[in-house]
Short mmCIF file of N, CA and C in Angstrom, two decimals:
data_model
loop_
_atom_site.label_atom_id
_atom_site.label_comp_id
_atom_site.label_asym_id
_atom_site.label_seq_id
_atom_site.Cartn_x
_atom_site.Cartn_y
_atom_site.Cartn_z
N MET E 192 39.73 39.94 -33.06
CA MET E 192 40.44 38.91 -31.81
C MET E 192 38.98 39.69 -31.35
N HIS E 193 38.52 38.61 -30.20
CA HIS E 193 37.68 38.62 -29.22
C HIS E 193 38.17 39.01 -28.11
N THR E 194 37.58 40.00 -27.82
CA THR E 194 37.95 40.21 -26.05
C THR E 194 37.44 38.70 -24.79
N PHE E 195 38.23 39.40 -23.66
CA PHE E 195 37.88 38.65 -22.59
C PHE E 195 37.01 38.13 -22.11
N TRP E 196 35.79 39.23 -22.38
CA TRP E 196 34.79 39.14 -21.88
C TRP E 196 33.82 37.98 -22.91
N GLN E 197 34.36 37.85 -24.05
CA GLN E 197 33.60 37.52 -25.36
C GLN E 197 33.91 36.25 -25.15
N ARG E 198 35.27 35.39 -24.48
CA ARG E 198 35.79 34.64 -24.48
C ARG E 198 35.16 33.44 -23.23
N VAL E 199 34.96 34.58 -22.26
CA VAL E 199 34.29 34.18 -20.81
C VAL E 199 32.71 33.51 -21.21
N ASN E 200 32.03 34.70 -22.23
CA ASN E 200 31.11 34.52 -22.74
C ASN E 200 30.82 33.03 -23.29
N ALA E 201 31.51 33.07 -24.24
CA ALA E 201 31.32 31.96 -25.05
C ALA E 201 31.73 30.54 -24.07
N ILE E 202 32.70 30.06 -23.34
CA ILE E 202 32.99 29.05 -22.60
C ILE E 202 31.86 29.35 -21.49
N PHE E 203 31.61 29.71 -20.82
CA PHE E 203 29.93 29.68 -19.76
C PHE E 203 29.24 29.29 -20.58
N PHE E 204 28.50 29.43 -21.77
CA PHE E 204 27.45 29.21 -22.44
C PHE E 204 27.51 28.16 -22.87
N TYR E 205 28.74 27.53 -23.65
CA TYR E 205 29.49 26.36 -23.48
C TYR E 205 28.87 25.34 -22.44
N ALA E 206 29.62 25.45 -21.39
CA ALA E 206 29.53 24.70 -20.25
C ALA E 206 28.10 24.49 -19.47
N LEU E 207 27.27 25.66 -20.00
CA LEU E 207 26.07 25.64 -19.36
C LEU E 207 25.31 24.56 -20.58
N SER E 208 25.48 24.35 -22.07
CA SER E 208 24.81 23.77 -22.88
C SER E 208 25.18 22.48 -22.67
N VAL E 209 26.37 21.81 -22.15
CA VAL E 209 26.67 20.15 -21.87
C VAL E 209 26.00 20.28 -20.61
N LEU E 210 26.00 21.12 -19.68
CA LEU E 210 25.15 20.54 -18.81
C LEU E 210 23.59 20.45 -18.76
N GLY E 211 23.44 20.88 -19.31
CA GLY E 211 21.70 20.81 -19.41
C GLY E 211 22.17 18.96 -20.46
N PHE E 212 22.21 19.36 -21.32
CA PHE E 212 22.34 17.82 -22.12
C PHE E 212 22.75 16.68 -21.25
N LEU E 213 23.78 16.96 -20.44
CA LEU E 213 23.99 15.72 -19.58
C LEU E 213 22.77 15.70 -18.02
N ALA E 214 22.21 16.59 -17.75
CA ALA E 214 20.96 16.65 -17.08
C ALA E 214 19.56 15.89 -18.29
N LEU E 215 19.41 16.41 -19.40
CA LEU E 215 18.77 15.11 -20.04
C LEU E 215 18.99 14.07 -19.91
N LEU E 216 19.88 13.34 -20.50
CA LEU E 216 20.68 12.34 -20.45
C LEU E 216 20.32 11.56 -19.05
N CYS E 217 20.94 12.22 -18.22
CA CYS E 217 20.44 11.04 -16.62
C CYS E 217 18.73 11.41 -16.33
N ALA E 218 18.29 12.30 -16.52
CA ALA E 218 16.70 12.48 -16.75
C ALA E 218 16.19 11.54 -16.88
N GLY E 219 16.62 11.09 -18.88
CA GLY E 219 16.42 10.01 -19.22
C GLY E 219 16.27 8.30 -18.56
N THR E 220 17.60 7.93 -18.03
CA THR E 220 17.71 7.14 -17.53
C THR E 220 16.50 6.16 -16.43
N THR E 221 16.21 7.13 -15.45
CA THR E 221 14.96 6.94 -14.90
C THR E 221 13.50 6.72 -15.69
N TYR E 222 13.31 6.93 -17.01
CA TYR E 222 12.10 6.63 -17.75
C TYR E 222 12.11 5.07 -17.45
N PHE E 223 13.30 4.39 -18.06
CA PHE E 223 13.10 2.78 -17.82
C PHE E 223 13.15 2.10 -16.23
N HIS E 224 12.87 2.73 -15.30
CA HIS E 224 12.65 2.36 -14.23
C HIS E 224 11.22 1.93 -14.06
N THR E 225 10.99 0.41 -13.50
CA THR E 225 9.73 -0.12 -13.22
C THR E 225 9.52 -0.23 -11.82
N ALA E 226 8.09 0.27 -11.13
CA ALA E 226 8.19 0.13 -9.99
C ALA E 226 7.04 -1.10 -9.71
N HIS E 227 7.27 -1.66 -8.71
CA HIS E 227 6.29 -2.64 -8.26
C HIS E 227 5.52 -2.47 -6.80
N PRO E 228 4.82 -1.43 -6.47
CA PRO E 228 4.18 -1.18 -4.69
C PRO E 228 3.61 -2.11 -4.57
N HIS E 229 3.68 -2.01 -3.20
CA HIS E 229 2.55 -2.76 -2.68
C HIS E 229 1.57 -2.16 -1.61
N VAL E 230 0.01 -1.88 -2.59
CA VAL E 230 -1.08 -0.86 -1.67
C VAL E 230 -1.99 -1.58 -1.72
N ASP E 231 -2.81 -1.45 -0.01
CA ASP E 231 -3.69 -2.16 0.29
C ASP E 231 -4.88 -1.18 0.66
N LEU E 232 -5.49 -0.59 0.57
CA LEU E 232 -6.89 0.24 0.80
C LEU E 232 -8.15 -0.69 1.62
N ALA E 233 -8.45 0.03 2.17
CA ALA E 233 -9.69 -0.45 3.11
C ALA E 233 -10.53 0.50 3.91
N LEU E 234 -11.95 0.46 3.93
CA LEU E 234 -12.66 1.11 4.33
C LEU E 234 -13.15 0.40 5.12
N ASP E 235 -13.05 1.48 6.83
CA ASP E 235 -13.18 0.89 8.04
C ASP E 235 -14.78 0.84 7.88
N ARG E 236 -15.20 2.66 8.27
CA ARG E 236 -16.64 3.00 8.35
C ARG E 236 -16.68 3.86 7.65
N ALA E 237 -18.24 4.29 7.39
CA ALA E 237 -18.73 5.28 6.41
C ALA E 237 -20.10 6.21 7.06
N SER E 238 -20.10 6.95 6.92
CA SER E 238 -21.23 7.69 7.47
C SER E 238 -21.45 9.25 6.68
N LEU E 239 -22.88 9.11 6.18
CA LEU E 239 -23.29 10.32 5.23
C LEU E 239 -24.26 10.75 5.85
N ARG E 240 -24.38 12.60 5.50
CA ARG E 240 -25.04 13.00 6.08
C ARG E 240 -25.70 14.07 5.34
N LYS E 241 -26.88 14.65 4.66
CA LYS E 241 -27.46 15.14 4.01
C LYS E 241 -27.70 17.08 4.44
N ILE E 242 -27.18 17.63 3.90
CA ILE E 242 -27.05 19.16 4.73
C ILE E 242 -28.03 19.89 3.18
N THR E 243 -29.39 19.72 3.81
CA THR E 243 -30.31 20.18 3.05
C THR E 243 -30.57 21.67 2.85
N GLY E 244 -29.80 22.73 3.29
CA GLY E 244 -29.38 24.02 3.21
C GLY E 244 -28.60 24.52 2.11
N ALA E 245 -27.58 23.84 2.55
CA ALA E 245 -26.66 24.03 1.06
C ALA E 245 -26.87 23.35 0.04
N GLY E 246 -27.76 21.93 0.07
CA GLY E 246 -28.37 21.01 -0.89
C GLY E 246 -26.89 20.32 -1.73
N HIS E 247 -26.42 19.87 -0.12
CA HIS E 247 -25.18 18.72 -1.18
C HIS E 247 -25.32 18.22 0.03
N GLU E 248 -24.51 16.33 -0.57
CA GLU E 248 -23.99 15.42 0.46
C GLU E 248 -23.00 15.76 1.30
N GLN E 249 -22.53 15.07 2.42
CA GLN E 249 -21.40 15.16 2.90
C GLN E 249 -21.04 13.67 3.43
N ALA E 250 -19.74 13.12 2.95
CA ALA E 250 -19.71 11.66 3.70
C ALA E 250 -18.37 11.80 4.40
N THR E 251 -17.94 11.15 5.56
CA THR E 251 -16.89 10.99 7.03
C THR E 251 -16.44 9.74 6.30
N LEU E 252 -15.64 9.69 5.92
CA LEU E 252 -14.50 7.97 6.02
C LEU E 252 -13.57 7.81 6.96
N ARG E 253 -13.49 6.31 7.37
CA ARG E 253 -12.30 5.87 8.24
C ARG E 253 -11.56 5.12 7.80
N LEU E 254 -10.62 5.12 7.10
CA LEU E 254 -9.57 4.50 6.05
C LEU E 254 -8.60 3.82 6.75
N SER E 255 -8.40 2.79 6.22
CA SER E 255 -6.96 2.02 6.56
C SER E 255 -6.16 1.41 5.34
N ILE E 256 -4.55 2.26 5.41
CA ILE E 256 -3.80 1.89 4.58
C ILE E 256 -2.74 1.20 4.94
N ASP E 257 -2.18 0.71 3.82
CA ASP E 257 -1.01 -0.28 4.16
C ASP E 257 -0.65 -0.19 2.16
N ALA E 258 0.56 0.66 2.29
CA ALA E 258 1.02 1.18 1.35
C ALA E 258 2.21 0.90 1.28
N ASP E 259 3.53 0.21 0.96
CA ASP E 259 5.06 0.38 0.42
C ASP E 259 5.42 0.66 -0.80
N LEU E 260 5.75 2.07 -0.90
CA LEU E 260 5.99 2.64 -2.21
C LEU E 260 7.80 2.99 -2.46
N SER E 261 8.80 2.38 -1.53
CA SER E 261 9.78 2.17 -1.72
C SER E 261 10.52 1.92 -3.07
N SER E 262 9.43 0.90 -3.81
CA SER E 262 10.21 0.58 -5.36
C SER E 262 10.03 1.67 -6.09
N VAL E 263 9.18 2.98 -6.02
CA VAL E 263 9.33 3.80 -6.30
C VAL E 263 10.13 5.10 -6.37
N PHE E 264 11.03 4.72 -5.53
CA PHE E 264 12.44 5.75 -5.42
C PHE E 264 13.13 5.23 -6.58
N ASN E 265 14.10 5.89 -7.20
CA ASN E 265 15.29 5.63 -7.81
C ASN E 265 16.28 7.07 -7.56
N TRP E 266 17.62 7.03 -7.93
CA TRP E 266 18.43 8.23 -7.84
C TRP E 266 17.79 9.35 -8.14
N ASN E 267 16.51 9.70 -8.76
CA ASN E 267 16.19 10.84 -9.47
C ASN E 267 15.05 11.49 -8.65
N VAL E 268 14.62 10.59 -7.61
CA VAL E 268 13.24 10.90 -6.98
C VAL E 268 13.61 12.21 -5.72
N LYS E 269 12.74 13.00 -5.60
CA LYS E 269 13.28 13.85 -4.62
C LYS E 269 12.21 13.70 -3.55
N GLN E 270 11.21 13.60 -4.18
CA GLN E 270 9.80 13.37 -2.94
C GLN E 270 8.71 12.53 -3.81
N LEU E 271 7.69 12.34 -2.80
CA LEU E 271 6.35 11.40 -3.45
C LEU E 271 5.14 12.36 -2.85
N PHE E 272 4.36 12.98 -3.81
CA PHE E 272 3.19 13.18 -3.10
C PHE E 272 1.91 11.75 -3.44
N VAL E 273 1.70 11.74 -2.14
CA VAL E 273 0.63 10.43 -2.18
C VAL E 273 -0.49 11.15 -1.88
N TYR E 274 -1.30 10.64 -2.56
CA TYR E 274 -3.01 10.89 -1.80
C TYR E 274 -3.82 9.65 -2.56
N ILE E 275 -5.35 10.03 -2.09
CA ILE E 275 -6.35 8.81 -2.11
C ILE E 275 -7.15 10.06 -2.78
N THR E 276 -7.92 9.19 -3.91
CA THR E 276 -9.07 10.02 -4.02
C THR E 276 -10.13 9.00 -4.41
N ALA E 277 -11.37 9.63 -4.08
CA ALA E 277 -12.81 9.23 -4.05
C ALA E 277 -13.49 9.39 -5.31
N GLU E 278 -13.67 8.23 -6.07
CA GLU E 278 -14.31 8.53 -7.79
C GLU E 278 -15.37 7.90 -7.99
N TYR E 279 -16.53 8.42 -8.28
CA TYR E 279 -17.94 8.10 -8.21
C TYR E 279 -18.12 8.70 -9.86
N GLN E 280 -19.71 8.03 -10.14
CA GLN E 280 -20.32 8.83 -11.45
C GLN E 280 -21.57 9.21 -10.89
N THR E 281 -22.13 10.36 -11.70
CA THR E 281 -23.42 10.66 -11.18
C THR E 281 -24.01 11.48 -12.60
N LYS E 282 -25.22 11.67 -12.70
CA LYS E 282 -25.80 12.03 -14.02
C LYS E 282 -25.71 12.86 -14.63
N GLN E 283 -24.89 13.73 -13.94
CA GLN E 283 -24.30 15.24 -14.39
C GLN E 283 -23.30 14.89 -15.12
N ASN E 284 -21.99 14.00 -14.20
CA ASN E 284 -20.77 14.19 -14.49
C ASN E 284 -20.51 12.44 -14.53
N ARG E 285 -19.82 12.39 -15.86
CA ARG E 285 -19.19 10.83 -15.84
C ARG E 285 -18.30 10.37 -14.75
N LEU E 286 -17.51 10.84 -14.61
CA LEU E 286 -16.43 10.62 -13.59
C LEU E 286 -16.36 12.10 -12.44
N ASN E 287 -16.51 11.88 -11.45
CA ASN E 287 -15.95 12.84 -9.85
C ASN E 287 -15.09 12.20 -9.86
N GLN E 288 -13.79 12.68 -9.43
CA GLN E 288 -12.74 12.59 -8.23
C GLN E 288 -12.61 13.45 -7.24
N VAL E 289 -12.55 12.99 -6.17
CA VAL E 289 -12.12 13.91 -4.78
C VAL E 289 -11.26 13.32 -4.26
N VAL E 290 -10.11 14.62 -4.11
CA VAL E 290 -9.06 14.44 -2.71
C VAL E 290 -9.40 13.97 -1.60
N VAL E 291 -9.04 12.94 -0.41
CA VAL E 291 -9.57 12.72 0.36
C VAL E 291 -8.86 12.41 1.80
N TRP E 292 -7.61 12.24 1.03
CA TRP E 292 -6.30 12.16 2.23
C TRP E 292 -5.24 12.14 1.23
N ASP E 293 -4.10 13.28 1.72
CA ASP E 293 -2.71 13.13 0.85
C ASP E 293 -1.58 12.59 1.83
N HIS E 294 -0.84 13.09 1.58
CA HIS E 294 0.79 12.61 2.35
C HIS E 294 2.45 12.73 1.44
N ILE E 295 2.96 13.26 2.04
CA ILE E 295 3.99 13.53 1.57
C ILE E 295 5.54 12.79 1.72
N ILE E 296 5.58 11.96 1.17
CA ILE E 296 7.21 11.32 1.57
C ILE E 296 8.43 11.34 0.77
N THR E 297 9.35 12.35 2.26
CA THR E 297 10.16 12.55 1.43
C THR E 297 12.19 11.71 1.13
N ASP E 298 11.85 10.73 1.46
CA ASP E 298 12.65 9.31 0.87
C ASP E 298 12.25 7.87 1.50
N LYS E 299 13.32 7.21 1.01
CA LYS E 299 12.94 5.90 0.65
C LYS E 299 12.73 5.15 1.69
N GLU E 300 13.14 5.98 2.80
CA GLU E 300 13.01 5.12 4.50
C GLU E 300 12.19 5.50 5.06
N HIS E 301 11.19 6.34 4.33
CA HIS E 301 9.44 6.18 4.77
C HIS E 301 8.71 5.92 4.13
N ALA E 302 8.64 5.41 2.95
CA ALA E 302 7.95 5.14 2.03
C ALA E 302 7.09 4.14 2.10
N GLN E 303 7.27 3.56 3.57
CA GLN E 303 5.63 3.04 4.07
C GLN E 303 4.60 3.65 4.81
N VAL E 304 3.65 3.20 4.04
CA VAL E 304 2.47 4.18 4.77
C VAL E 304 1.69 3.22 5.52
N ARG E 305 1.70 3.27 6.67
CA ARG E 305 1.17 2.37 7.05
C ARG E 305 0.25 3.16 8.70
N ALA E 306 -1.57 2.73 8.14
CA ALA E 306 -2.24 3.91 9.17
C ALA E 306 -3.55 2.93 9.36
N SER E 307 -4.32 2.90 10.27
CA SER E 307 -5.21 2.31 10.31
C SER E 307 -6.23 3.35 10.95
N SER E 308 -7.78 3.00 10.56
CA SER E 308 -8.93 4.07 11.21
C SER E 308 -8.04 5.60 11.46
N ILE E 309 -7.72 6.17 10.10
CA ILE E 309 -7.52 7.52 9.96
C ILE E 309 -8.88 8.06 9.62
N VAL E 310 -9.23 9.30 9.61
CA VAL E 310 -10.31 9.80 9.08
C VAL E 310 -9.97 11.04 7.88
N ASN E 311 -10.79 11.19 6.82
CA ASN E 311 -9.85 11.30 5.76
C ASN E 311 -10.08 12.89 6.26
N LYS E 312 -8.89 13.47 5.58
CA LYS E 312 -8.33 15.06 6.11
C LYS E 312 -9.37 16.21 5.10
N TYR E 313 -9.91 15.65 3.97
CA TYR E 313 -10.39 16.29 3.47
C TYR E 313 -12.54 15.59 2.78
N SER E 314 -12.94 16.44 3.30
CA SER E 314 -14.30 16.01 3.01
C SER E 314 -14.83 15.42 1.58
N LEU E 315 -15.68 14.12 1.50
CA LEU E 315 -16.17 13.84 0.66
C LEU E 315 -17.58 14.68 0.46
N THR E 316 -17.40 15.67 -0.34
CA THR E 316 -18.84 16.13 -0.49
C THR E 316 -19.18 16.10 -1.96
N ASP E 317 -20.73 15.64 -2.39
CA ASP E 317 -21.15 16.38 -3.59
C ASP E 317 -22.01 17.14 -3.82
N GLN E 318 -21.63 18.06 -4.67
CA GLN E 318 -22.75 19.40 -5.28
C GLN E 318 -24.05 18.82 -5.59
N GLY E 319 -25.00 18.35 -4.53
CA GLY E 319 -26.07 17.80 -4.98
C GLY E 319 -26.52 16.39 -4.32
N TYR E 320 -26.75 15.56 -4.45
CA TYR E 320 -27.05 14.24 -4.03
C TYR E 320 -26.96 13.09 -4.31
N GLY E 321 -25.76 13.22 -5.34
CA GLY E 321 -25.03 11.98 -6.02
C GLY E 321 -24.14 10.98 -5.21
N LEU E 322 -24.33 11.09 -3.49
CA LEU E 322 -23.35 9.96 -2.94
C LEU E 322 -24.33 9.11 -2.29
N ARG E 323 -25.11 9.18 -1.99
CA ARG E 323 -26.12 8.22 -1.70
C ARG E 323 -26.78 7.07 -2.53
N GLY E 324 -26.29 5.80 -2.45
CA GLY E 324 -27.11 4.54 -3.46
C GLY E 324 -25.45 4.74 -4.54
N ASN E 325 -24.64 5.18 -4.33
CA ASN E 325 -23.82 5.18 -5.54
C ASN E 325 -22.38 4.47 -4.88
N ASP E 326 -21.83 3.43 -6.32
CA ASP E 326 -20.83 3.14 -6.08
C ASP E 326 -19.39 3.81 -5.67
N ILE E 327 -18.72 3.91 -4.77
CA ILE E 327 -17.69 5.06 -4.60
C ILE E 327 -16.03 4.00 -4.59
N THR E 328 -15.09 4.40 -5.47
CA THR E 328 -13.96 3.75 -5.35
C THR E 328 -13.09 4.27 -4.82
N LEU E 329 -12.16 3.62 -3.91
CA LEU E 329 -10.88 4.68 -3.14
C LEU E 329 -9.37 3.91 -4.09
N VAL E 330 -8.95 5.18 -4.82
CA VAL E 330 -7.72 4.68 -5.51
C VAL E 330 -6.43 5.75 -5.05
N LEU E 331 -5.40 4.96 -4.67
CA LEU E 331 -4.30 5.57 -4.57
C LEU E 331 -3.48 6.07 -5.63
N HIS E 332 -3.46 7.43 -5.58
CA HIS E 332 -2.09 8.42 -6.93
C HIS E 332 -1.16 8.63 -6.02
N TRP E 333 -0.30 9.03 -6.96
CA TRP E 333 0.95 9.61 -6.79
C TRP E 333 1.81 10.43 -7.71
N ASN E 334 2.26 11.20 -7.27
CA ASN E 334 3.26 12.60 -7.93
C ASN E 334 4.66 12.27 -7.80
N THR E 335 5.40 11.57 -8.61
CA THR E 335 6.76 11.65 -8.65
C THR E 335 7.92 13.19 -8.66
N ILE E 336 7.95 13.81 -8.07
CA ILE E 336 8.97 14.93 -8.23
C ILE E 336 10.15 14.92 -8.19
N PRO E 337 10.98 14.96 -9.37
CA PRO E 337 11.91 14.65 -9.50
C PRO E 337 13.17 15.45 -9.41
N ILE E 338 14.08 15.18 -9.54
CA ILE E 338 15.49 16.13 -9.01
C ILE E 338 15.72 17.19 -10.36
N THR E 339 15.57 16.31 -11.43
CA THR E 339 15.50 16.84 -12.95
C THR E 339 14.79 15.96 -13.99
N GLY E 340 13.72 16.59 -14.47
CA GLY E 340 12.84 15.84 -15.38
C GLY E 340 11.66 16.50 -15.09
N LEU E 341 10.97 15.76 -15.45
CA LEU E 341 9.80 15.86 -15.34
C LEU E 341 8.67 15.14 -14.63
N LEU E 342 8.11 16.17 -13.47
CA LEU E 342 6.61 15.83 -13.04
C LEU E 342 5.69 14.47 -13.37
N THR E 343 5.74 13.24 -12.76
CA THR E 343 4.46 12.68 -13.33
C THR E 343 3.69 12.15 -12.52
N THR E 344 3.17 11.87 -13.00
CA THR E 344 1.49 10.97 -11.80
C THR E 344 1.46 9.81 -12.33
N THR E 345 0.89 9.05 -11.02
CA THR E 345 0.84 7.44 -11.40
C THR E 345 -0.37 7.46 -10.59
N GLY E 346 -1.66 6.71 -11.13
CA GLY E 346 -2.93 5.63 -10.42
C GLY E 346 -2.49 4.44 -10.44
N PHE E 347 -2.59 4.25 -9.11
CA PHE E 347 -2.40 2.63 -8.66
C PHE E 347 -3.84 2.02 -8.85
N ARG E 348 -4.18 1.44 -9.76
CA ARG E 348 -5.61 0.50 -9.88
C ARG E 348 -5.52 -0.92 -9.32
N GLN E 349 -3.98 -1.22 -9.60
CA GLN E 349 -4.34 -3.10 -9.04
C GLN E 349 -5.00 -3.17 -7.95
N SER E 350 -4.99 -1.98 -6.74
CA SER E 350 -5.46 -2.08 -5.56
C SER E 350 -6.38 -1.22 -5.25
N VAL E 351 -7.51 -1.39 -5.48
CA VAL E 351 -8.26 -0.10 -5.27
C VAL E 351 -9.83 -0.98 -4.26
N HIS E 352 -10.32 -0.30 -3.58
CA HIS E 352 -11.79 -0.56 -2.66
C HIS E 352 -12.73 0.38 -3.04
N THR E 353 -13.74 -0.58 -3.86
CA THR E 353 -15.25 0.03 -3.99
C THR E 353 -16.15 -0.11 -2.72
N PHE E 354 -17.09 0.93 -2.64
CA PHE E 354 -18.20 0.48 -1.54
C PHE E 354 -19.47 1.50 -1.88
N THR E 355 -20.61 1.20 -1.19
CA THR E 355 -21.34 2.24 -1.56
C THR E 355 -21.87 2.79 -0.39
N LEU E 356 -22.30 4.08 -0.56
CA LEU E 356 -22.61 4.83 0.41
C LEU E 356 -24.73 4.32 0.86
N ASP E 357 -24.63 3.82 2.17
CA ASP E 357 -26.15 3.85 2.13
C ASP E 357 -26.22 4.85 3.02
N ASP E 358 -27.92 4.54 3.97
CA ASP E 358 -28.49 5.45 5.10
C ASP E 358 -27.86 5.07 5.93
#
């Protein structure tokens, strides 16, 4: 015969296994969800300065963002981590990505991001002099933080803004 604690152990871990399997099935239902967000990025102003003592260039950007990410939310989304990257190429690196702005969206009611003339939170700095005269593309990305399941990253390349930094 089995003791009382062996039976409790068997019931507990059986229930835990069933709960884990149901969580896996529930998380699987969200992979069929397709989002159709509206994103509009614009650059209002950009200024570039050369820091000769440190040997790099630094750009200050003034951005306008109009994004409706409410279609990204479903029952399994806990929050979104939204960020804008500046992407460009240099002779040393084929792809440089610098995060210039970020925001956390905690629910569907706050999923509309509308901001004009905001200054980048994080400086756009190139370790060298690769910003001047280079094409720079602004791209909106977001990480979906689920209640259960895998963390996913999405880059919305249907609406990007490309510009060139001059003197």
